[in-house]
């Protein structure tokens, strides 16, 4: 129960942050009642034009996609639980609940306005508070070229993305990280690092101005999470027993493949919304192409990974195949809007091979990543970003600059922050706690019981 | 196998009910072929106006939401299984299958017409048979202000809600209720009590006429289910061993936290449709706001519950955190359309704290509710309904009258019915059956097998 | 590890197939960059008409439905895992990953153009390569009567269907089939047999021209899979121990009912997209009716199956009830668009009873179908197709001809192909491998680990 003090201190900080955020934002309007008068509503219906129909359709599509992206958080929770040991299951579920919950609130408080700072943005660094509160804006927005949805819809779609970076880290640090330390790290990453870096491209920042293209976030979301994960596991070190401490080196296998498979299928499902919604409208050609590319790249990643695994490991390994799907999906995320299905298949297939080599490489140099997050999201995210330079229209040089910028920023920032957390409060549970499992040592509960 | 006789008798009653319903309804048209002539279809496309586009979009949105609400039934099934013991898992799945199946059919037979009785309704009590069968109606409906969808769509969206009340009870009575008795109770609740009470507000009844506002059913659906559950578990009594009979009092823990977590994430996902669809159109501002409020209230409920649990129980309890999410969602259900996100966060956070105290309270007074249904759906449903008076525009007095009416009706009606069932056929399995588990004693099967 | 050689040979064949397909298709355009110029986009928004709004809405609906159908593949994976033994779980997951991945790619390569051959089709036999690559087509398509979506959308919706036939077989042959042999069989079925047979009706072939009606595929998809499964299990033979070899005959029970229940609920959810999307537009009346019929038939199938099971087996059997839901859904698939809800309930209820007798019948004649695929998809698929003759408008004679044609073709084709595979590479694992389980013998991994 060592985490009690840190956790309650943490929550005080969290509450304080909210209070400050609220005070800094639009004060009186914050808690206003929401009123759509009958007059306004009828008027809307009576005067609706075809252009407004497109607005309404796009808005529905974006919200459906937001819900599908939400499902990815269940996908991550089950995948990570399935690929780790039964004794750390509750810990993983708890972390994932915290990540999505704090992620949504932090994005409302600071992330959204930081990531999309608007016209006065200098292009590099931004910071802003609280989602907009004026619902009347949605009518004016319709004249803007890309805004085919209300601010609320924009917020909730982007908010569902925001927690993903931290979720990716969650899997890599599993089975040995201190809960309270991970929670602090999550808050810093989701509340600060991700939206600032995201603004470089999606907030019309310096990368966007130079032609860098990362459609739905191979680098901005996935590689960001993957290299943040790498920094953290370098500081954390491998799980006990994995590389011979104590005793001989031994493989640590996941406790439930069905749970892991549920996770991958749900992630694939959610990815249709992740990429499909990133069209930011219901443009028929675009969403059809993007969803097709997403499906085919995932499929190609899976098959190519099965082939590569068969050749290298000489067996049909199911956890590799599962990672192959994700590799393909991560790979196509940057360019799903700007290449033909044949290219999407090639990009996905290369991802599916790449992930096998990456996992074996990290295994060889004894970097312990229980779910392969660095390989899947980091390596394949970088590859996918570069691929847009080869198969799409983006300049290769700026794709390189862009993916290096995200990789470096995520790695360095995470390394510094996680190292500081290590100094202040420690990042790893004790050897005894690790051996008994985090479910008992951190939560005093067991995930399974046969009674 | 004691339930054989009751079950087959039950099914005879069920079949009879259907026969009567069919006979009472539109006879010859019932089994008519459905024909959309090519002419009509082409005509529809050729003459479609922008207003009709809005109709079409809204209709798609409502159907997608209906499918998402359906997913909540899987959420309840997995949550309830996860939070109870392995030996009662099949029983819970079977109950949930029966609840959704009989719920859909009963709603087609009597619920829909009872709940939405139309203009001749006296405002208090209604009863009607069979969903409308004239598909041509949908064109005329478009002139009505709120009808942005066909009757079929209206029916299926509302039907997905109808079984929820009984599902909530299912969790509370788990591990000791007699299957056949629960099935009879479900039929009475879903077929009669829920649609009658629902008509008071959603069918333009007396509460609606007085300004009561319960947007998507904090009281009408959730508190209704929660207080019905309370009545049933008061009659049933606690599970054996829970409060010292036999032997010393002992905690009974759920058998699979991953299963419970899957349930909560699926419920959260489904809630976007539950609340989002309750806008009853694709109005862009409204659905964006409602989904945003739903997401943020769930997140706030989770975080606030984590904080409260840490302070009170001194540990990060995962089943509490899961209930915190649901508490926040139940809380925002009544007012998701009529307050700003900052208010939604406050309402959700208060729910998340409330649910901890409620669970501990019921535990203290030895009312055994295995999944916390009364706390989550009852207490937080009432809070959410009242909150609309504080944060929205509804008159506080009528919010109070409304939530008391639903709570009282659900409790008293359920108490009387469940007590009558107890007298006629008994409501609890024998001590031996309970000890061996309902899977073996009622179903002759085991949920898990390692072979 | 006997499968190594076959598998890698298999993958070489697969790669070769792709290379040939690519060469045969539109060469230079294959890997073209995809460009939607700003001009085109703005132009689209500015000039959008109400008719184009309907196109856009329908396109969104179809894509959402495609995602829901994708979810059915997770449903099949979990259902099949849950209903079989723990020692074969990884094998089932691996097979399902392969089926969906190869299914999507094969449908892009040959299936789509084979199944929808266009105007030059002779009505009986067609074969074509690669999905269309000209995205500009979508504007012209709008003048065609049924094409309310882009080619991409059409492709991805149909592609999600394509793998289903093989998935159905996957469950029936579980626990004893050789992995590599199943993979080869999948490729032949998904890449050749299904699209050729599908073109008879959905590609405007000879059955379509004669008035046969199979709305979403009771015969074309489900019975096809069901009778293909029957052919395979006749060749494979029953699992060891099931009918007394070795030792006395014993029931083999599934290892996880929660997993099976998750599967059925997900399948039900996905079916709303499977049937709802088969309207091929967002026509408000049609999609409302179809989704309503789908929900009610599933519910009726479940209840009727519960009743029949109670009468025959004298206990509330949960795996029967789960199959009852699927039976009702399979049954309504052919006629969900052409009958009233009362008829849908009757069709579903009859399916629910039929499936009990079918499962008991196959059990009696010692045909071992671990998940009841032949009964659920074969028998109820045929019944559903015939039912359109009784409750819908299709001519009974042609419904009979149609369902016999699909049943016979699927059975005979599968029998011949699977028999040839048996001769060339064998179809069944050794007795030792079967006893130890396919997870260990084929994959060298275990699905569950308590560590």
Coordinates of N, CA and C in Angstrom, one line a residue, chain C residues 4-128:
Chain C
X4 N 5.2 -26.8 -41.3 CA 6.2 -25.7 -41.7 C 6.3 -25.7 -43.3
X5 N 6.6 -26.9 -43.8 CA 6.8 -26.9 -45.2 C 5.6 -26.4 -46.0
X6 N 4.4 -27.0 -45.7 CA 3.2 -26.7 -46.4 C 2.9 -25.2 -46.3
X7 N 3.1 -24.7 -45.1 CA 2.7 -23.3 -44.9 C 3.6 -22.4 -45.7
X8 N 4.9 -22.6 -45.8 CA 5.7 -21.7 -46.5 C 5.5 -21.9 -48.0
X9 N 5.2 -23.1 -48.4 CA 4.9 -23.3 -49.8 C 3.6 -22.6 -50.1
X10 N 2.7 -22.7 -49.2 CA 1.4 -22.0 -49.4 C 1.6 -20.5 -49.6
X11 N 2.4 -19.9 -48.8 CA 2.6 -18.5 -48.8 C 3.3 -18.1 -50.1
X12 N 4.1 -19.0 -50.7 CA 4.7 -18.6 -52.0 C 3.6 -18.6 -53.0
X13 N 2.7 -19.6 -53.0 CA 1.6 -19.6 -53.9 C 0.8 -18.3 -53.8
X14 N 0.5 -17.9 -52.6 CA -0.3 -16.7 -52.3 C 0.4 -15.5 -52.9
X15 N 1.7 -15.4 -52.7 CA 2.4 -14.2 -53.2 C 2.4 -14.2 -54.7
X16 N 2.6 -15.4 -55.3 CA 2.5 -15.5 -56.7 C 1.2 -15.1 -57.3
X17 N 0.1 -15.5 -56.6 CA -1.2 -15.1 -57.0 C -1.4 -13.6 -57.1
X18 N -0.9 -13.0 -56.0 CA -1.0 -11.5 -56.0 C -0.2 -10.9 -57.1
X19 N 1.0 -11.4 -57.4 CA 1.8 -10.8 -58.4 C 1.1 -10.9 -59.8
X20 N 0.5 -12.1 -60.0 CA -0.3 -12.3 -61.3 C -1.5 -11.3 -61.3
X21 N -2.2 -11.3 -60.2 CA -3.3 -10.4 -60.2 C -3.0 -8.9 -60.5
X22 N -1.9 -8.5 -59.9 CA -1.5 -7.1 -60.1 C -1.1 -6.9 -61.5
X23 N -0.4 -7.9 -62.1 CA 0.1 -7.7 -63.5 C -1.1 -7.6 -64.4
X24 N -2.1 -8.4 -64.1 CA -3.3 -8.5 -65.0 C -4.2 -7.2 -64.9
X25 N -4.0 -6.6 -63.8 CA -4.9 -5.4 -63.5 C -4.3 -4.1 -64.1
X26 N -4.8 -3.0 -63.7 CA -4.6 -1.8 -64.5 C -3.1 -1.2 -64.4
X27 N -2.2 -2.1 -64.2 CA -0.8 -1.7 -64.3 C -0.4 -0.3 -63.6
X28 N -0.2 0.6 -64.5 CA 0.4 1.9 -64.0 C -0.5 2.6 -63.0
X29 N -1.8 2.5 -63.1 CA -2.7 3.2 -62.2 C -2.7 2.6 -60.8
X30 N -2.2 1.4 -60.7 CA -2.3 0.6 -59.5 C -1.8 1.4 -58.3
X31 N -0.6 1.9 -58.4 CA 0.1 2.5 -57.3 C 0.0 4.0 -57.4
X32 N -0.9 4.5 -58.2 CA -1.0 6.0 -58.4 C -1.3 6.7 -57.0
X33 N -0.8 7.9 -56.9 CA -1.1 8.7 -55.8 C -2.6 9.0 -55.8
X34 N -3.2 9.2 -54.7 CA -4.6 9.6 -54.7 C -4.7 11.0 -54.4
X35 N -5.5 11.7 -55.3 CA -5.5 13.2 -55.2 C -7.0 13.7 -55.3
X36 N -7.4 14.3 -54.2 CA -8.7 15.0 -54.3 C -8.3 16.5 -54.2
X37 N -8.3 17.2 -55.4 CA -7.8 18.6 -55.3 C -8.8 19.4 -54.5
X38 N -8.3 20.5 -54.0 CA -9.1 21.4 -53.2 C -10.2 21.9 -54.1
X39 N -9.9 22.2 -55.3 CA -10.9 22.7 -56.2 C -12.1 21.7 -56.3
X40 N -11.8 20.5 -56.5 CA -12.9 19.5 -56.6 C -13.7 19.4 -55.4
X41 N -13.0 19.5 -54.2 CA -13.7 19.4 -53.0 C -14.6 20.5 -52.7
X42 N -14.1 21.8 -52.9 CA -15.0 22.9 -52.8 C -16.1 22.9 -53.7
X43 N -15.8 22.6 -54.9 CA -16.8 22.5 -55.9 C -17.9 21.5 -55.5
X44 N -17.5 20.4 -55.0 CA -18.5 19.4 -54.5 C -19.4 20.0 -53.5
X45 N -18.8 20.7 -52.5 CA -19.6 21.3 -51.4 C -20.6 22.3 -51.9
X46 N -20.0 23.2 -52.8 CA -20.8 24.3 -53.3 C -22.0 23.9 -54.2
X47 N -21.8 22.9 -54.9 CA -22.9 22.5 -55.9 C -23.7 21.3 -55.4
X48 N -23.5 20.9 -54.2 CA -24.2 19.7 -53.7 C -25.7 19.9 -53.8
X49 N -26.4 18.9 -54.3 CA -27.9 18.9 -54.4 C -28.5 18.0 -53.4
X50 N -29.8 18.0 -53.2 CA -30.4 17.1 -52.3 C -30.2 15.7 -52.7
X51 N -30.2 15.4 -54.0 CA -30.0 14.1 -54.4 C -28.6 13.6 -54.0
X52 N -27.6 14.5 -54.2 CA -26.3 14.2 -53.8 C -26.2 14.0 -52.2
X53 N -27.0 14.7 -51.5 CA -27.1 14.5 -50.1 C -27.5 13.0 -49.8
X54 N -28.4 12.6 -50.5 CA -28.9 11.2 -50.3 C -27.7 10.2 -50.6
X55 N -27.0 10.5 -51.6 CA -25.8 9.7 -52.0 C -24.8 9.7 -50.8
X56 N -24.6 10.9 -50.3 CA -23.6 11.0 -49.2 C -24.1 10.3 -47.9
X57 N -25.3 10.5 -47.6 CA -25.9 9.8 -46.4 C -25.8 8.3 -46.6
X58 N -26.2 7.8 -47.7 CA -26.2 6.3 -48.0 C -24.8 5.8 -47.9
X59 N -23.8 6.6 -48.4 CA -22.4 6.2 -48.4 C -21.9 6.0 -46.9
X60 N -22.3 7.0 -46.1 CA -21.9 6.9 -44.7 C -22.6 5.6 -44.0
X61 N -23.8 5.4 -44.3 CA -24.6 4.3 -43.7 C -23.9 3.0 -44.1
X62 N -23.5 2.9 -45.4 CA -22.9 1.6 -45.9 C -21.6 1.4 -45.2
X63 N -20.8 2.4 -45.0 CA -19.5 2.3 -44.3 C -19.7 1.9 -42.9
X64 N -20.6 2.5 -42.2 CA -20.9 2.1 -40.8 C -21.3 0.7 -40.8
X65 N -22.1 0.2 -41.7 CA -22.5 -1.2 -41.8 C -21.4 -2.1 -42.0
X66 N -20.5 -1.7 -42.9 CA -19.3 -2.5 -43.2 C -18.5 -2.7 -41.9
X67 N -18.3 -1.7 -41.1 CA -17.6 -1.8 -39.8 C -18.3 -2.7 -38.9
X68 N -19.7 -2.7 -38.9 CA -20.4 -3.6 -38.0 C -20.3 -5.0 -38.5
X69 N -20.3 -5.2 -39.8 CA -20.1 -6.6 -40.3 C -18.7 -7.1 -40.0
X70 N -17.7 -6.2 -40.0 CA -16.4 -6.6 -39.5 C -16.4 -7.2 -38.1
X71 N -17.2 -6.5 -37.3 CA -17.3 -7.0 -35.9 C -17.8 -8.4 -35.8
X72 N -18.5 -8.9 -36.8 CA -19.0 -10.3 -36.8 C -17.8 -11.2 -36.8
X73 N -16.7 -10.8 -37.4 CA -15.6 -11.7 -37.5 C -15.0 -11.9 -36.1
X74 N -15.1 -10.9 -35.2 CA -14.7 -11.0 -33.8 C -15.7 -11.9 -33.2
X75 N -17.0 -11.7 -33.5 CA -18.1 -12.6 -33.0 C -17.8 -14.1 -33.3
X76 N -17.5 -14.4 -34.5 CA -17.2 -15.8 -34.9 C -16.0 -16.3 -34.1
X77 N -15.0 -15.5 -34.0 CA -13.7 -15.9 -33.4 C -14.0 -16.3 -31.9
X78 N -14.8 -15.4 -31.2 CA -15.0 -15.7 -29.8 C -16.1 -16.8 -29.6
X79 N -17.1 -16.8 -30.4 CA -18.1 -17.9 -30.3 C -17.4 -19.3 -30.5
X80 N -16.6 -19.4 -31.6 CA -16.0 -20.7 -31.9 C -15.0 -21.1 -30.8
X81 N -14.2 -20.1 -30.3 CA -13.3 -20.4 -29.2 C -14.1 -20.9 -28.0
X82 N -15.1 -20.1 -27.6 CA -15.9 -20.5 -26.4 C -16.5 -21.8 -26.5
X83 N -17.0 -22.3 -27.6 CA -17.7 -23.5 -27.7 C -16.7 -24.7 -27.9
X84 N -15.4 -24.5 -28.0 CA -14.5 -25.6 -28.1 C -13.6 -25.7 -26.9
X85 N -12.6 -26.6 -26.9 CA -11.8 -26.8 -25.8 C -10.6 -25.8 -25.7
X86 N -10.2 -25.6 -24.5 CA -9.1 -24.6 -24.3 C -7.9 -24.9 -25.0
X87 N -7.6 -26.1 -25.3 CA -6.4 -26.5 -25.9 C -6.3 -26.3 -27.4
X88 N -7.4 -25.8 -28.0 CA -7.5 -25.5 -29.4 C -7.8 -24.0 -29.7
X89 N -7.7 -23.2 -28.6 CA -8.1 -21.8 -28.7 C -7.2 -20.9 -29.7
X90 N -5.9 -21.1 -29.5 CA -5.0 -20.3 -30.3 C -5.2 -20.7 -31.8
X91 N -5.4 -21.9 -32.1 CA -5.6 -22.4 -33.4 C -6.9 -21.7 -34.0
X92 N -7.9 -21.6 -33.3 CA -9.2 -21.0 -33.8 C -8.9 -19.5 -34.0
X93 N -8.3 -18.8 -33.1 CA -8.0 -17.4 -33.3 C -7.1 -17.2 -34.6
X94 N -6.1 -18.0 -34.7 CA -5.2 -17.9 -35.8 C -6.0 -18.1 -37.1
X95 N -6.8 -19.1 -37.2 CA -7.6 -19.4 -38.4 C -8.5 -18.2 -38.7
X96 N -9.1 -17.6 -37.7 CA -10.0 -16.5 -37.9 C -9.3 -15.2 -38.4
X97 N -8.1 -15.0 -37.9 CA -7.2 -13.9 -38.4 C -6.9 -14.2 -39.8
X98 N -6.5 -15.4 -40.1 CA -6.2 -15.7 -41.5 C -7.4 -15.5 -42.5
X99 N -8.5 -16.0 -42.0 CA -9.7 -15.9 -42.9 C -10.1 -14.5 -43.2
X100 N -10.2 -13.6 -42.2 CA -10.5 -12.2 -42.5 C -9.5 -11.5 -43.3
X101 N -8.2 -11.8 -43.0 CA -7.1 -11.1 -43.7 C -7.0 -11.6 -45.2
X102 N -7.0 -12.9 -45.4 CA -6.9 -13.3 -46.7 C -8.2 -13.1 -47.5
X103 N -9.3 -13.1 -46.8 CA -10.6 -12.8 -47.4 C -10.6 -11.4 -48.0
X104 N -10.2 -10.4 -47.2 CA -10.2 -9.0 -47.7 C -9.3 -8.9 -48.9
X105 N -8.1 -9.4 -48.8 CA -7.2 -9.3 -49.9 C -7.6 -10.0 -51.2
X106 N -8.1 -11.2 -51.0 CA -8.6 -12.0 -52.1 C -9.8 -11.3 -52.8
X107 N -10.6 -10.7 -52.0 CA -11.8 -10.1 -52.5 C -11.4 -8.9 -53.4
X108 N -10.3 -8.2 -52.9 CA -9.8 -7.1 -53.7 C -9.2 -7.6 -55.0
X109 N -8.5 -8.7 -54.9 CA -7.8 -9.2 -56.0 C -8.7 -9.8 -57.1
X110 N -9.6 -10.7 -56.7 CA -10.5 -11.4 -57.6 C -12.0 -11.4 -57.3
X111 N -12.3 -11.4 -56.0 CA -13.7 -11.6 -55.6 C -14.7 -10.6 -56.1
X112 N -14.3 -9.3 -55.9 CA -15.3 -8.3 -56.2 C -15.6 -8.2 -57.6
X113 N -14.6 -8.3 -58.5 CA -14.9 -8.2 -59.9 C -15.6 -9.5 -60.5
X114 N -15.3 -10.6 -59.8 CA -15.9 -11.8 -60.2 C -17.4 -11.8 -59.8
X115 N -17.7 -11.3 -58.6 CA -19.1 -11.3 -58.1 C -20.0 -10.3 -58.8
X116 N -19.4 -9.1 -59.1 CA -20.1 -8.0 -59.8 C -19.5 -7.7 -61.1
X117 N -19.7 -8.6 -62.1 CA -19.0 -8.6 -63.4 C -19.5 -7.5 -64.3
X118 N -20.6 -6.9 -64.0 CA -21.1 -5.8 -64.9 C -21.9 -6.3 -66.1
X119 N -22.1 -5.5 -67.1 CA -23.0 -5.7 -68.2 C -22.7 -6.9 -69.1
X120 N -21.4 -7.2 -69.3 CA -21.1 -8.2 -70.2 C -21.2 -9.6 -69.7
X121 N -21.8 -9.8 -68.5 CA -21.9 -11.1 -67.8 C -22.9 -12.0 -68.5
X122 N -22.5 -13.3 -68.7 CA -23.4 -14.2 -69.4 C -24.4 -14.8 -68.4
X123 N -24.3 -14.4 -67.1 CA -25.3 -14.9 -66.2 C -25.0 -16.1 -65.4
X124 N -24.0 -16.8 -65.7 CA -23.7 -18.0 -65.0 C -22.3 -18.1 -64.5
X125 N -21.3 -17.7 -65.3 CA -19.9 -17.9 -64.8 C -19.1 -16.6 -65.1
X126 N -18.4 -16.1 -64.2 CA -17.6 -14.9 -64.4 C -16.3 -15.0 -63.6
X127 N -15.3 -14.2 -64.1 CA -14.1 -14.2 -63.3 C -13.4 -12.9 -63.7
X128 N -13.0 -12.1 -62.7 CA -12.4 -10.8 -63.1 C -11.4 -10.4 -62.0

